[in-house]
Amino acid sequence: QVQLVESGGGLVQPGGSLRLSCAASGSIFRISAMGWYRQAPGKQRESVATITSGGWTTYLDSVKGRFTISRDNAKNTVYLQMNSLKAEDTAVYYCNALIATGVLRPEAAYWGQGTQVTVSS
């Protein structure tokens, strides 16, 4: 069984920074992609940033230039460096990964429990 554990959330003032981490563990054969989603109260969940095993990245337009996604394949870990945080970034951030648990097994999407990020003065 695979599990994803996020860490690094918290309360920061506007303009501050946070670094989120997500570590995958369990029966992992290959991780094709990892990413971060967020959901604010009463809002739809949206993709923030993704990164493939080959290093290709995508970003939500509103976070480009402020957030950076990176990975450590050896540690099965993805990071999200968030700078110049704004109140609109307040949300629960969820880690997502596409993982195959065996060479003959199809990839499946896994989700972390979420970590709260609050940007407020």
PDB file of C-alpha atoms in Angstrom:
ATOM      1  CA  GLN A   1       0.000   0.000   0.000  1.00  0.00           C
ATOM      2  CA  VAL A   2       1.189   3.502  -0.859  1.00  0.00           C
ATOM      3  CA  GLN A   3       0.819   6.536   1.326  1.00  0.00           C
ATOM      4  CA  LEU A   4       1.728  10.184   0.859  1.00  0.00           C
ATOM      5  CA  VAL A   5       2.546  12.393   3.821  1.00  0.00           C
ATOM      6  CA  GLU A   6       2.679  16.180   3.518  1.00  0.00           C
ATOM      7  CA  SER A   7       4.429  18.597   5.824  1.00  0.00           C
ATOM      8  CA  GLY A   8       5.456  22.231   5.967  1.00  0.00           C
ATOM      9  CA  GLY A   9       2.138  24.034   6.137  1.00  0.00           C
ATOM     10  CA  GLY A  10       1.434  26.774   8.609  1.00  0.00           C
ATOM     11  CA  LEU A  11       0.542  30.396   9.195  1.00  0.00           C
ATOM     12  CA  VAL A  12       2.551  33.119   7.477  1.00  0.00           C
ATOM     13  CA  GLN A  13       2.145  36.813   6.784  1.00  0.00           C
ATOM     14  CA  PRO A  14       1.626  38.147   3.266  1.00  0.00           C
ATOM     15  CA  GLY A  15       4.938  38.216   1.449  1.00  0.00           C
ATOM     16  CA  GLY A  16       6.294  35.344   3.481  1.00  0.00           C
ATOM     17  CA  SER A  17       7.481  31.927   2.372  1.00  0.00           C
ATOM     18  CA  LEU A  18       6.761  28.292   3.078  1.00  0.00           C
ATOM     19  CA  ARG A  19       8.227  25.056   1.778  1.00  0.00           C
ATOM     20  CA  LEU A  20       5.923  22.067   1.499  1.00  0.00           C
ATOM     21  CA  SER A  21       7.189  18.507   1.333  1.00  0.00           C
ATOM     22  CA  CYS A  22       5.458  15.307   0.314  1.00  0.00           C
ATOM     23  CA  ALA A  23       7.057  11.909   0.755  1.00  0.00           C
ATOM     24  CA  ALA A  24       5.648   8.770  -0.817  1.00  0.00           C
ATOM     25  CA  SER A  25       6.251   5.422   0.821  1.00  0.00           C
ATOM     26  CA  GLY A  26       5.117   1.835   0.496  1.00  0.00           C
ATOM     27  CA  SER A  27       5.106  -0.563  -2.440  1.00  0.00           C
ATOM     28  CA  ILE A  28       6.439   1.789  -5.103  1.00  0.00           C
ATOM     29  CA  PHE A  29       7.786   0.596  -8.420  1.00  0.00           C
ATOM     30  CA  ARG A  30       7.669   3.855 -10.346  1.00  0.00           C
ATOM     31  CA  ILE A  31       6.362   7.377  -9.826  1.00  0.00           C
ATOM     32  CA  SER A  32       5.405   8.979 -13.128  1.00  0.00           C
ATOM     33  CA  ALA A  33       4.424  12.373 -11.790  1.00  0.00           C
ATOM     34  CA  MET A  34       3.813  14.267  -8.591  1.00  0.00           C
ATOM     35  CA  GLY A  35       2.073  17.510  -7.921  1.00  0.00           C
ATOM     36  CA  TRP A  36       0.262  19.842  -5.607  1.00  0.00           C
ATOM     37  CA  TYR A  37      -3.401  20.787  -5.535  1.00  0.00           C
ATOM     38  CA  ARG A  38      -5.176  23.212  -3.260  1.00  0.00           C
ATOM     39  CA  GLN A  39      -8.715  23.835  -2.120  1.00  0.00           C
ATOM     40  CA  ALA A  40     -10.052  26.854  -0.285  1.00  0.00           C
ATOM     41  CA  PRO A  41     -13.357  26.752   1.641  1.00  0.00           C
ATOM     42  CA  GLY A  42     -16.284  26.885  -0.755  1.00  0.00           C
ATOM     43  CA  LYS A  43     -13.990  26.674  -3.779  1.00  0.00           C
ATOM     44  CA  GLN A  44     -13.097  23.968  -6.258  1.00  0.00           C
ATOM     45  CA  ARG A  45      -9.865  22.057  -5.946  1.00  0.00           C
ATOM     46  CA  GLU A  46      -7.285  23.304  -8.428  1.00  0.00           C
ATOM     47  CA  SER A  47      -3.934  22.130  -9.666  1.00  0.00           C
ATOM     48  CA  VAL A  48      -1.087  24.311  -8.405  1.00  0.00           C
ATOM     49  CA  ALA A  49       1.994  22.658  -9.862  1.00  0.00           C
ATOM     50  CA  THR A  50       3.073  19.313 -11.273  1.00  0.00           C
ATOM     51  CA  ILE A  51       6.353  17.661 -12.186  1.00  0.00           C
ATOM     52  CA  THR A  52       6.979  14.493 -14.164  1.00  0.00           C
ATOM     53  CA  SER A  53       9.719  11.957 -13.585  1.00  0.00           C
ATOM     54  CA  GLY A  54      11.517  13.540 -16.535  1.00  0.00           C
ATOM     55  CA  GLY A  55      11.441  16.980 -14.961  1.00  0.00           C
ATOM     56  CA  TRP A  56       8.684  18.641 -16.980  1.00  0.00           C
ATOM     57  CA  THR A  57       6.728  21.126 -14.897  1.00  0.00           C
ATOM     58  CA  THR A  58       3.429  22.952 -15.077  1.00  0.00           C
ATOM     59  CA  TYR A  59       2.135  25.802 -12.933  1.00  0.00           C
ATOM     60  CA  LEU A  60      -1.113  27.525 -12.211  1.00  0.00           C
ATOM     61  CA  ASP A  61      -0.891  30.943 -13.866  1.00  0.00           C
ATOM     62  CA  SER A  62      -1.456  32.811 -10.615  1.00  0.00           C
ATOM     63  CA  VAL A  63       1.580  31.197  -8.943  1.00  0.00           C
ATOM     64  CA  LYS A  64       4.080  31.425 -11.791  1.00  0.00           C
ATOM     65  CA  GLY A  65       7.183  33.262 -10.698  1.00  0.00           C
ATOM     66  CA  ARG A  66       6.344  32.769  -7.027  1.00  0.00           C
ATOM     67  CA  PHE A  67       6.160  28.985  -6.563  1.00  0.00           C
ATOM     68  CA  THR A  68       8.708  26.375  -7.575  1.00  0.00           C
ATOM     69  CA  ILE A  69       8.117  22.635  -7.662  1.00  0.00           C
ATOM     70  CA  SER A  70      11.011  20.215  -7.414  1.00  0.00           C
ATOM     71  CA  ARG A  71      11.591  16.557  -6.712  1.00  0.00           C
ATOM     72  CA  ASP A  72      14.057  14.098  -5.269  1.00  0.00           C
ATOM     73  CA  ASN A  73      13.427  10.833  -7.080  1.00  0.00           C
ATOM     74  CA  ALA A  74      15.735   8.877  -4.797  1.00  0.00           C
ATOM     75  CA  LYS A  75      13.624   9.894  -1.807  1.00  0.00           C
ATOM     76  CA  ASN A  76      10.254   9.721  -3.603  1.00  0.00           C
ATOM     77  CA  THR A  77       9.671  13.255  -2.431  1.00  0.00           C
ATOM     78  CA  VAL A  78       8.261  16.376  -4.047  1.00  0.00           C
ATOM     79  CA  TYR A  79       8.629  19.922  -2.746  1.00  0.00           C
ATOM     80  CA  LEU A  80       6.787  23.163  -3.292  1.00  0.00           C
ATOM     81  CA  GLN A  81       8.676  26.332  -2.470  1.00  0.00           C
ATOM     82  CA  MET A  82       6.165  29.139  -2.045  1.00  0.00           C
ATOM     83  CA  ASN A  83       7.440  32.709  -2.002  1.00  0.00           C
ATOM     84  CA  SER A  84       5.689  36.067  -1.949  1.00  0.00           C
ATOM     85  CA  LEU A  85       2.607  34.457  -0.486  1.00  0.00           C
ATOM     86  CA  LYS A  86      -0.725  36.214  -0.804  1.00  0.00           C
ATOM     87  CA  ALA A  87      -3.980  35.895   1.096  1.00  0.00           C
ATOM     88  CA  GLU A  88      -5.494  34.207  -1.957  1.00  0.00           C
ATOM     89  CA  ASP A  89      -3.011  31.356  -1.503  1.00  0.00           C
ATOM     90  CA  THR A  90      -4.777  30.325   1.700  1.00  0.00           C
ATOM     91  CA  ALA A  91      -6.046  26.778   1.247  1.00  0.00           C
ATOM     92  CA  VAL A  92      -5.508  23.168   2.130  1.00  0.00           C
ATOM     93  CA  TYR A  93      -2.709  21.874  -0.071  1.00  0.00           C
ATOM     94  CA  TYR A  94      -2.830  18.255  -1.201  1.00  0.00           C
ATOM     95  CA  CYS A  95      -0.039  16.166  -2.614  1.00  0.00           C
ATOM     96  CA  ASN A  96      -0.860  13.942  -5.578  1.00  0.00           C
ATOM     97  CA  ALA A  97       1.161  11.249  -7.301  1.00  0.00           C
ATOM     98  CA  LEU A  98       0.776   8.810 -10.178  1.00  0.00           C
ATOM     99  CA  ILE A  99       2.363   5.601  -8.976  1.00  0.00           C
ATOM    100  CA  ALA A 100       2.763   2.078 -10.288  1.00  0.00           C
ATOM    101  CA  THR A 101       3.232  -0.544  -7.582  1.00  0.00           C
ATOM    102  CA  GLY A 102       4.599  -3.188  -9.927  1.00  0.00           C
ATOM    103  CA  VAL A 103       5.932  -3.607 -13.448  1.00  0.00           C
ATOM    104  CA  LEU A 104       2.709  -5.299 -14.555  1.00  0.00           C
ATOM    105  CA  ARG A 105       0.392  -3.074 -12.575  1.00  0.00           C
ATOM    106  CA  PRO A 106      -1.241   0.078 -13.937  1.00  0.00           C
ATOM    107  CA  GLU A 107      -0.537   3.472 -12.458  1.00  0.00           C
ATOM    108  CA  ALA A 108      -2.982   4.874  -9.962  1.00  0.00           C
ATOM    109  CA  ALA A 109      -3.484   8.271  -8.405  1.00  0.00           C
ATOM    110  CA  TYR A 110      -2.699   8.676  -4.722  1.00  0.00           C
ATOM    111  CA  TRP A 111      -3.476  11.605  -2.465  1.00  0.00           C
ATOM    112  CA  GLY A 112      -2.076  12.929   0.763  1.00  0.00           C
ATOM    113  CA  GLN A 113      -4.211  14.048   3.680  1.00  0.00           C
ATOM    114  CA  GLY A 114      -3.551  17.722   3.057  1.00  0.00           C
ATOM    115  CA  THR A 115      -1.712  20.453   4.914  1.00  0.00           C
ATOM    116  CA  GLN A 116      -3.181  23.830   5.817  1.00  0.00           C
ATOM    117  CA  VAL A 117      -1.554  26.983   4.488  1.00  0.00           C
ATOM    118  CA  THR A 118      -2.878  30.235   5.909  1.00  0.00           C
ATOM    119  CA  VAL A 119      -1.635  33.620   4.725  1.00  0.00           C
ATOM    120  CA  SER A 120      -2.843  36.392   6.983  1.00  0.00           C
ATOM    121  CA  SER A 121      -1.580  39.514   8.691  1.00  0.00           C
TER     122      SER A 121
END
